[in-house]
JSON list of C-alpha atoms in Angstrom, two decimals:
[
{"chain": "A", "resi": 234, "resn": "MET", "atom": "CA", "xyz": [109.46, 122.45, 127.55]},
{"chain": "A", "resi": 235, "resn": "LYS", "atom": "CA", "xyz": [111.93, 120.49, 129.63]},
{"chain": "A", "resi": 236, "resn": "LYS", "atom": "CA", "xyz": [109.31, 119.63, 132.30]},
{"chain": "A", "resi": 237, "resn": "LEU", "atom": "CA", "xyz": [106.89, 118.21, 129.61]},
{"chain": "A", "resi": 238, "resn": "PHE", "atom": "CA", "xyz": [109.62, 115.97, 128.23]},
{"chain": "A", "resi": 239, "resn": "ILE", "atom": "CA", "xyz": [110.48, 114.72, 131.65]},
{"chain": "A", "resi": 240, "resn": "PHE", "atom": "CA", "xyz": [106.91, 113.95, 132.58]},
{"chain": "A", "resi": 241, "resn": "ALA", "atom": "CA", "xyz": [106.40, 112.24, 129.22]},
{"chain": "A", "resi": 242, "resn": "LEU", "atom": "CA", "xyz": [109.25, 110.16, 129.79]},
{"chain": "A", "resi": 243, "resn": "MET", "atom": "CA", "xyz": [108.19, 109.34, 133.42]},
{"chain": "A", "resi": 244, "resn": "LEU", "atom": "CA", "xyz": [104.78, 108.27, 132.11]},
{"chain": "A", "resi": 245, "resn": "MET", "atom": "CA", "xyz": [106.08, 106.25, 129.47]},
{"chain": "A", "resi": 246, "resn": "LEU", "atom": "CA", "xyz": [108.32, 104.18, 132.12]},
{"chain": "A", "resi": 247, "resn": "SER", "atom": "CA", "xyz": [105.68, 103.87, 134.50]},
{"chain": "A", "resi": 248, "resn": "MET", "atom": "CA", "xyz": [103.50, 102.23, 131.94]},
{"chain": "A", "resi": 249, "resn": "SER", "atom": "CA", "xyz": [106.30, 99.90, 130.88]},
{"chain": "A", "resi": 250, "resn": "ASP", "atom": "CA", "xyz": [106.13, 96.04, 131.64]},
{"chain": "A", "resi": 251, "resn": "PHE", "atom": "CA", "xyz": [108.84, 96.36, 134.17]},
{"chain": "A", "resi": 252, "resn": "ALA", "atom": "CA", "xyz": [107.18, 99.10, 136.08]},
{"chain": "A", "resi": 253, "resn": "LEU", "atom": "CA", "xyz": [104.15, 97.01, 135.96]},
{"chain": "A", "resi": 254, "resn": "GLY", "atom": "CA", "xyz": [105.83, 93.92, 137.42]},
{"chain": "A", "resi": 255, "resn": "LYS", "atom": "CA", "xyz": [105.39, 91.89, 134.35]},
{"chain": "A", "resi": 256, "resn": "VAL", "atom": "CA", "xyz": [109.23, 91.61, 133.75]},
{"chain": "A", "resi": 257, "resn": "ASN", "atom": "CA", "xyz": [111.53, 90.15, 136.42]},
{"chain": "A", "resi": 258, "resn": "PRO", "atom": "CA", "xyz": [115.26, 91.34, 135.77]},
{"chain": "A", "resi": 259, "resn": "ASP", "atom": "CA", "xyz": [116.59, 88.11, 137.42]},
{"chain": "A", "resi": 260, "resn": "GLN", "atom": "CA", "xyz": [114.52, 85.52, 135.48]},
{"chain": "A", "resi": 261, "resn": "ALA", "atom": "CA", "xyz": [116.12, 83.89, 132.54]},
{"chain": "A", "resi": 262, "resn": "PRO", "atom": "CA", "xyz": [114.49, 84.00, 129.10]},
{"chain": "A", "resi": 263, "resn": "ASP", "atom": "CA", "xyz": [112.11, 80.96, 128.44]},
{"chain": "A", "resi": 264, "resn": "GLN", "atom": "CA", "xyz": [113.87, 78.47, 126.27]},
{"chain": "A", "resi": 265, "resn": "ASN", "atom": "CA", "xyz": [110.94, 77.79, 124.27]},
{"chain": "A", "resi": 266, "resn": "GLU", "atom": "CA", "xyz": [110.67, 81.31, 123.66]},
{"chain": "A", "resi": 267, "resn": "GLU", "atom": "CA", "xyz": [114.19, 81.71, 122.33]},
{"chain": "A", "resi": 268, "resn": "ALA", "atom": "CA", "xyz": [113.69, 78.84, 120.10]},
{"chain": "A", "resi": 269, "resn": "GLU", "atom": "CA", "xyz": [110.59, 80.10, 118.53]},
{"chain": "A", "resi": 270, "resn": "ILE", "atom": "CA", "xyz": [112.18, 83.39, 117.96]},
{"chain": "A", "resi": 271, "resn": "GLY", "atom": "CA", "xyz": [115.24, 82.03, 116.23]},
{"chain": "A", "resi": 272, "resn": "ASN", "atom": "CA", "xyz": [113.32, 79.48, 114.08]},
{"chain": "A", "resi": 273, "resn": "PHE", "atom": "CA", "xyz": [112.41, 81.17, 110.98]},
{"chain": "A", "resi": 274, "resn": "ASP", "atom": "CA", "xyz": [112.32, 77.90, 108.92]},
{"chain": "A", "resi": 275, "resn": "PHE", "atom": "CA", "xyz": [108.54, 78.17, 108.75]},
{"chain": "A", "resi": 276, "resn": "ILE", "atom": "CA", "xyz": [108.89, 81.27, 106.57]},
{"chain": "A", "resi": 277, "resn": "TYR", "atom": "CA", "xyz": [112.15, 81.10, 104.81]},
{"chain": "A", "resi": 278, "resn": "GLY", "atom": "CA", "xyz": [112.98, 77.31, 104.68]},
{"chain": "A", "resi": 279, "resn": "LYS", "atom": "CA", "xyz": [116.16, 75.66, 105.95]},
{"chain": "A", "resi": 280, "resn": "GLN", "atom": "CA", "xyz": [119.11, 78.01, 106.05]},
{"chain": "A", "resi": 281, "resn": "ALA", "atom": "CA", "xyz": [121.24, 75.93, 103.80]},
{"chain": "A", "resi": 282, "resn": "ASN", "atom": "CA", "xyz": [118.58, 75.72, 101.07]},
{"chain": "A", "resi": 283, "resn": "LEU", "atom": "CA", "xyz": [118.03, 79.56, 101.61]},
{"chain": "A", "resi": 284, "resn": "ASN", "atom": "CA", "xyz": [121.68, 80.17, 101.01]},
{"chain": "A", "resi": 285, "resn": "GLU", "atom": "CA", "xyz": [121.87, 77.85, 97.95]},
{"chain": "A", "resi": 286, "resn": "ALA", "atom": "CA", "xyz": [118.70, 79.44, 96.42]},
{"chain": "A", "resi": 287, "resn": "PHE", "atom": "CA", "xyz": [120.23, 82.93, 96.93]},
{"chain": "A", "resi": 288, "resn": "GLU", "atom": "CA", "xyz": [123.59, 82.01, 95.27]},
{"chain": "A", "resi": 289, "resn": "GLN", "atom": "CA", "xyz": [121.73, 80.38, 92.33]},
{"chain": "A", "resi": 290, "resn": "THR", "atom": "CA", "xyz": [119.47, 83.53, 91.88]},
{"chain": "A", "resi": 291, "resn": "GLU", "atom": "CA", "xyz": [122.69, 85.66, 92.12]},
{"chain": "A", "resi": 292, "resn": "MET", "atom": "CA", "xyz": [124.46, 84.03, 89.63]},
{"chain": "A", "resi": 293, "resn": "LEU", "atom": "CA", "xyz": [121.33, 83.81, 87.23]},
{"chain": "A", "resi": 294, "resn": "MET", "atom": "CA", "xyz": [121.12, 87.73, 87.76]},
{"chain": "A", "resi": 295, "resn": "SER", "atom": "CA", "xyz": [124.73, 88.18, 86.92]},
{"chain": "A", "resi": 296, "resn": "GLU", "atom": "CA", "xyz": [124.39, 86.21, 83.85]},
{"chain": "A", "resi": 297, "resn": "ALA", "atom": "CA", "xyz": [121.53, 88.16, 82.75]},
{"chain": "A", "resi": 298, "resn": "PHE", "atom": "CA", "xyz": [123.22, 91.61, 83.48]},
{"chain": "A", "resi": 299, "resn": "SER", "atom": "CA", "xyz": [126.19, 90.55, 81.57]},
{"chain": "A", "resi": 300, "resn": "HIS", "atom": "CA", "xyz": [124.03, 90.73, 78.52]},
{"chain": "A", "resi": 301, "resn": "LEU", "atom": "CA", "xyz": [122.80, 94.36, 78.98]},
{"chain": "A", "resi": 302, "resn": "GLY", "atom": "CA", "xyz": [122.89, 96.26, 75.95]},
{"chain": "A", "resi": 303, "resn": "ALA", "atom": "CA", "xyz": [123.09, 93.25, 73.55]},
{"chain": "A", "resi": 304, "resn": "ARG", "atom": "CA", "xyz": [120.92, 93.95, 70.63]},
{"chain": "A", "resi": 305, "resn": "TYR", "atom": "CA", "xyz": [117.54, 92.55, 69.55]},
{"chain": "A", "resi": 306, "resn": "ARG", "atom": "CA", "xyz": [117.20, 90.04, 66.55]},
{"chain": "A", "resi": 307, "resn": "SER", "atom": "CA", "xyz": [114.02, 88.23, 65.83]},
{"chain": "A", "resi": 308, "resn": "GLY", "atom": "CA", "xyz": [114.74, 84.37, 66.65]},
{"chain": "A", "resi": 309, "resn": "GLY", "atom": "CA", "xyz": [118.14, 85.47, 68.26]},
{"chain": "A", "resi": 310, "resn": "LYS", "atom": "CA", "xyz": [119.35, 82.88, 70.87]},
{"chain": "A", "resi": 311, "resn": "GLY", "atom": "CA", "xyz": [122.46, 84.69, 71.93]},
{"chain": "A", "resi": 312, "resn": "PRO", "atom": "CA", "xyz": [124.92, 85.49, 72.84]},
{"chain": "A", "resi": 313, "resn": "SER", "atom": "CA", "xyz": [125.39, 88.77, 70.77]},
{"chain": "A", "resi": 314, "resn": "ALA", "atom": "CA", "xyz": [121.78, 89.21, 69.84]},
{"chain": "A", "resi": 315, "resn": "PHE", "atom": "CA", "xyz": [118.54, 87.86, 71.24]},
{"chain": "A", "resi": 316, "resn": "ASP", "atom": "CA", "xyz": [114.85, 87.87, 70.98]},
{"chain": "A", "resi": 317, "resn": "CYS", "atom": "CA", "xyz": [112.88, 87.87, 74.47]},
{"chain": "A", "resi": 318, "resn": "SER", "atom": "CA", "xyz": [112.44, 84.09, 74.79]},
{"chain": "A", "resi": 319, "resn": "GLY", "atom": "CA", "xyz": [115.94, 83.51, 73.31]},
{"chain": "A", "resi": 320, "resn": "PHE", "atom": "CA", "xyz": [117.37, 85.80, 76.01]},
{"chain": "A", "resi": 321, "resn": "THR", "atom": "CA", "xyz": [115.42, 83.96, 78.92]},
{"chain": "A", "resi": 322, "resn": "SER", "atom": "CA", "xyz": [116.31, 80.57, 77.85]},
{"chain": "A", "resi": 323, "resn": "TYR", "atom": "CA", "xyz": [119.90, 81.38, 77.02]},
{"chain": "A", "resi": 324, "resn": "VAL", "atom": "CA", "xyz": [120.32, 82.75, 80.57]},
{"chain": "A", "resi": 325, "resn": "PHE", "atom": "CA", "xyz": [118.93, 79.70, 82.30]},
{"chain": "A", "resi": 326, "resn": "LYS", "atom": "CA", "xyz": [120.63, 77.28, 80.02]},
{"chain": "A", "resi": 327, "resn": "GLN", "atom": "CA", "xyz": [124.22, 79.14, 80.67]},
{"chain": "A", "resi": 328, "resn": "GLN", "atom": "CA", "xyz": [123.70, 79.45, 84.44]},
{"chain": "A", "resi": 329, "resn": "ALA", "atom": "CA", "xyz": [121.72, 76.57, 85.67]},
{"chain": "A", "resi": 330, "resn": "ASP", "atom": "CA", "xyz": [121.95, 74.00, 82.50]},
{"chain": "A", "resi": 331, "resn": "MET", "atom": "CA", "xyz": [118.23, 74.14, 82.28]},
{"chain": "A", "resi": 332, "resn": "PHE", "atom": "CA", "xyz": [115.88, 74.03, 79.54]},
{"chain": "A", "resi": 333, "resn": "ILE", "atom": "CA", "xyz": [112.68, 76.39, 80.31]},
{"chain": "A", "resi": 334, "resn": "GLY", "atom": "CA", "xyz": [111.18, 76.48, 76.83]},
{"chain": "A", "resi": 335, "resn": "ALA", "atom": "CA", "xyz": [112.01, 77.71, 73.41]},
{"chain": "A", "resi": 336, "resn": "SER", "atom": "CA", "xyz": [109.13, 80.42, 72.90]},
{"chain": "A", "resi": 337, "resn": "SER", "atom": "CA", "xyz": [107.51, 82.62, 75.39]},
{"chain": "A", "resi": 338, "resn": "ARG", "atom": "CA", "xyz": [104.38, 80.65, 75.26]},
{"chain": "A", "resi": 339, "resn": "ASP", "atom": "CA", "xyz": [106.12, 77.62, 75.87]},
{"chain": "A", "resi": 340, "resn": "GLN", "atom": "CA", "xyz": [108.00, 78.99, 78.84]},
{"chain": "A", "resi": 341, "resn": "TYR", "atom": "CA", "xyz": [104.57, 80.11, 80.12]},
{"chain": "A", "resi": 342, "resn": "ALA", "atom": "CA", "xyz": [102.91, 76.71, 79.72]},
{"chain": "A", "resi": 343, "resn": "ARG", "atom": "CA", "xyz": [105.99, 74.73, 80.92]},
{"chain": "A", "resi": 344, "resn": "ASN", "atom": "CA", "xyz": [106.82, 76.41, 84.14]},
{"chain": "A", "resi": 345, "resn": "THR", "atom": "CA", "xyz": [105.05, 76.59, 87.80]},
{"chain": "A", "resi": 346, "resn": "PRO", "atom": "CA", "xyz": [102.39, 79.41, 87.75]},
{"chain": "A", "resi": 347, "resn": "ILE", "atom": "CA", "xyz": [102.60, 81.86, 90.69]},
{"chain": "A", "resi": 348, "resn": "SER", "atom": "CA", "xyz": [100.80, 84.91, 91.72]},
{"chain": "A", "resi": 349, "resn": "ARG", "atom": "CA", "xyz": [102.16, 88.47, 91.41]},
{"chain": "A", "resi": 350, "resn": "LYS", "atom": "CA", "xyz": [102.31, 88.53, 95.28]},
{"chain": "A", "resi": 351, "resn": "GLU", "atom": "CA", "xyz": [104.77, 85.50, 95.19]},
{"chain": "A", "resi": 352, "resn": "LEU", "atom": "CA", "xyz": [107.14, 87.15, 92.65]},
{"chain": "A", "resi": 353, "resn": "GLN", "atom": "CA", "xyz": [110.79, 87.04, 93.54]},
{"chain": "A", "resi": 354, "resn": "SER", "atom": "CA", "xyz": [114.08, 87.65, 91.73]},
{"chain": "A", "resi": 355, "resn": "GLY", "atom": "CA", "xyz": [114.76, 85.14, 88.83]},
{"chain": "A", "resi": 356, "resn": "ASP", "atom": "CA", "xyz": [111.06, 84.50, 88.24]},
{"chain": "A", "resi": 357, "resn": "LEU", "atom": "CA", "xyz": [109.60, 84.74, 84.70]},
{"chain": "A", "resi": 358, "resn": "VAL", "atom": "CA", "xyz": [107.09, 87.53, 83.79]},
{"chain": "A", "resi": 359, "resn": "PHE", "atom": "CA", "xyz": [104.85, 87.49, 80.71]},
{"chain": "A", "resi": 360, "resn": "PHE", "atom": "CA", "xyz": [103.32, 90.18, 78.65]},
{"chain": "A", "resi": 361, "resn": "THR", "atom": "CA", "xyz": [101.09, 90.54, 75.64]},
{"chain": "A", "resi": 362, "resn": "SER", "atom": "CA", "xyz": [102.60, 91.90, 72.40]},
{"chain": "A", "resi": 363, "resn": "PRO", "atom": "CA", "xyz": [101.04, 93.59, 69.55]},
{"chain": "A", "resi": 364, "resn": "ARG", "atom": "CA", "xyz": [100.81, 90.32, 67.64]},
{"chain": "A", "resi": 365, "resn": "SER", "atom": "CA", "xyz": [99.69, 87.99, 70.42]},
{"chain": "A", "resi": 366, "resn": "GLY", "atom": "CA", "xyz": [96.29, 89.86, 71.14]},
{"chain": "A", "resi": 367, "resn": "ARG", "atom": "CA", "xyz": [95.46, 89.00, 74.74]},
{"chain": "A", "resi": 368, "resn": "GLY", "atom": "CA", "xyz": [97.99, 85.85, 74.61]},
{"chain": "A", "resi": 369, "resn": "VAL", "atom": "CA", "xyz": [101.46, 85.51, 75.93]},
{"chain": "A", "resi": 370, "resn": "GLY", "atom": "CA", "xyz": [103.88, 87.41, 73.40]},
{"chain": "A", "resi": 371, "resn": "HIS", "atom": "CA", "xyz": [106.87, 88.53, 75.65]},
{"chain": "A", "resi": 372, "resn": "VAL", "atom": "CA", "xyz": [108.87, 87.39, 78.57]},
{"chain": "A", "resi": 373, "resn": "GLY", "atom": "CA", "xyz": [111.52, 88.75, 80.91]},
{"chain": "A", "resi": 374, "resn": "ILE", "atom": "CA", "xyz": [113.33, 87.71, 84.27]},
{"chain": "A", "resi": 375, "resn": "VAL", "atom": "CA", "xyz": [112.25, 89.45, 87.50]},
{"chain": "A", "resi": 376, "resn": "VAL", "atom": "CA", "xyz": [115.26, 91.69, 88.79]},
{"chain": "A", "resi": 377, "resn": "ASP", "atom": "CA", "xyz": [113.58, 93.10, 92.01]},
{"chain": "A", "resi": 378, "resn": "VAL", "atom": "CA", "xyz": [110.15, 93.21, 93.69]},
{"chain": "A", "resi": 379, "resn": "ASP", "atom": "CA", "xyz": [108.72, 95.96, 95.53]},
{"chain": "A", "resi": 380, "resn": "PRO", "atom": "CA", "xyz": [105.75, 94.24, 97.64]},
{"chain": "A", "resi": 381, "resn": "ILE", "atom": "CA", "xyz": [104.41, 97.50, 99.15]},
{"chain": "A", "resi": 382, "resn": "SER", "atom": "CA", "xyz": [103.69, 99.08, 95.72]},
{"chain": "A", "resi": 383, "resn": "ASP", "atom": "CA", "xyz": [103.06, 95.67, 93.98]},
{"chain": "A", "resi": 384, "resn": "THR", "atom": "CA", "xyz": [105.66, 96.50, 91.24]},
{"chain": "A", "resi": 385, "resn": "PHE", "atom": "CA", "xyz": [108.71, 94.83, 89.83]},
{"chain": "A", "resi": 386, "resn": "THR", "atom": "CA", "xyz": [111.61, 95.37, 87.55]},
{"chain": "A", "resi": 387, "resn": "PHE", "atom": "CA", "xyz": [112.64, 92.90, 84.79]},
{"chain": "A", "resi": 388, "resn": "ILE", "atom": "CA", "xyz": [115.35, 92.37, 82.46]},
{"chain": "A", "resi": 389, "resn": "HIS", "atom": "CA", "xyz": [114.24, 91.34, 78.73]},
{"chain": "A", "resi": 390, "resn": "ALA", "atom": "CA", "xyz": [115.28, 91.68, 75.32]},
{"chain": "A", "resi": 391, "resn": "SER", "atom": "CA", "xyz": [113.09, 94.61, 73.93]},
{"chain": "A", "resi": 392, "resn": "THR", "atom": "CA", "xyz": [112.60, 94.94, 70.18]},
{"chain": "A", "resi": 393, "resn": "ASN", "atom": "CA", "xyz": [113.42, 98.55, 70.27]},
{"chain": "A", "resi": 394, "resn": "ASN", "atom": "CA", "xyz": [116.31, 98.53, 72.75]},
{"chain": "A", "resi": 395, "resn": "GLY", "atom": "CA", "xyz": [117.84, 95.23, 72.99]},
{"chain": "A", "resi": 396, "resn": "VAL", "atom": "CA", "xyz": [118.63, 93.88, 76.41]},
{"chain": "A", "resi": 397, "resn": "VAL", "atom": "CA", "xyz": [117.37, 96.23, 79.02]},
{"chain": "A", "resi": 398, "resn": "ILE", "atom": "CA", "xyz": [115.75, 96.57, 82.50]},
{"chain": "A", "resi": 399, "resn": "ASN", "atom": "CA", "xyz": [112.25, 98.08, 82.79]},
{"chain": "A", "resi": 400, "resn": "SER", "atom": "CA", "xyz": [109.63, 98.54, 85.45]},
{"chain": "A", "resi": 401, "resn": "SER", "atom": "CA", "xyz": [106.19, 96.85, 85.45]},
{"chain": "A", "resi": 402, "resn": "THR", "atom": "CA", "xyz": [104.64, 100.45, 85.77]},
{"chain": "A", "resi": 403, "resn": "ASP", "atom": "CA", "xyz": [106.37, 101.59, 82.39]},
{"chain": "A", "resi": 404, "resn": "GLN", "atom": "CA", "xyz": [103.70, 102.62, 79.98]},
{"chain": "A", "resi": 405, "resn": "GLY", "atom": "CA", "xyz": [104.43, 99.84, 77.59]},
{"chain": "A", "resi": 406, "resn": "TYR", "atom": "CA", "xyz": [104.14, 97.16, 80.06]},
{"chain": "A", "resi": 407, "resn": "ALA", "atom": "CA", "xyz": [101.87, 98.15, 82.75]},
{"chain": "A", "resi": 408, "resn": "ARG", "atom": "CA", "xyz": [98.62, 97.21, 80.93]},
{"chain": "A", "resi": 409, "resn": "ARG", "atom": "CA", "xyz": [100.18, 94.10, 79.09]},
{"chain": "A", "resi": 410, "resn": "TYR", "atom": "CA", "xyz": [100.87, 91.94, 82.24]},
{"chain": "A", "resi": 411, "resn": "VAL", "atom": "CA", "xyz": [99.78, 88.36, 81.63]},
{"chain": "A", "resi": 412, "resn": "GLY", "atom": "CA", "xyz": [101.29, 86.45, 84.56]},
{"chain": "A", "resi": 413, "resn": "ALA", "atom": "CA", "xyz": [104.30, 84.91, 86.16]},
{"chain": "A", "resi": 414, "resn": "ARG", "atom": "CA", "xyz": [105.96, 81.50, 86.39]},
{"chain": "A", "resi": 415, "resn": "ARG", "atom": "CA", "xyz": [108.78, 80.09, 88.52]},
{"chain": "A", "resi": 416, "resn": "VAL", "atom": "CA", "xyz": [111.34, 77.81, 87.14]},
{"chain": "A", "resi": 417, "resn": "LYS", "atom": "CA", "xyz": [111.85, 74.92, 89.27]},
{"chain": "A", "resi": 418, "resn": "ARG", "atom": "CA", "xyz": [115.72, 74.35, 89.82]},
{"chain": "A", "resi": 419, "resn": "CYS", "atom": "CA", "xyz": [117.31, 71.08, 90.65]}
]
């Protein structure tokens, strides 16, 4: 067993770039290569903007989480009781001083459409409700996204349980998903 391990290790080393003469240990790394590796702006944007966006989202989520357990009340705009759109509009107003729309339909129409693949924490997600037919009838705020399974968790004001966190895979929401919107922050 020991001989097999040594043989495999030697085979791997002999096939490495160093053994094949493709890497010169005395050669300094190419400056362009370092710049290219360190430049992720094309993916993530400028670092300052990234940090600011992260902080804004963190504060938004903190505000939303502070209302976990608040009761549901139709037409409720907070802070002790909410309906779904009252909750989302209250959170954005308190944290970012933004008006995102009064009803779930208004929020859906007013904010920037994004695909499910583009979802990020802080985005709005919309669902049908028993009274809305195929149209928008419910809204929540994305908490977390799993891009591998194409699922997300969201915080919202549920008619039965008040402000709670649910998953897009939960039975009551999986088939009712309508779309998502991003709120443009100033």
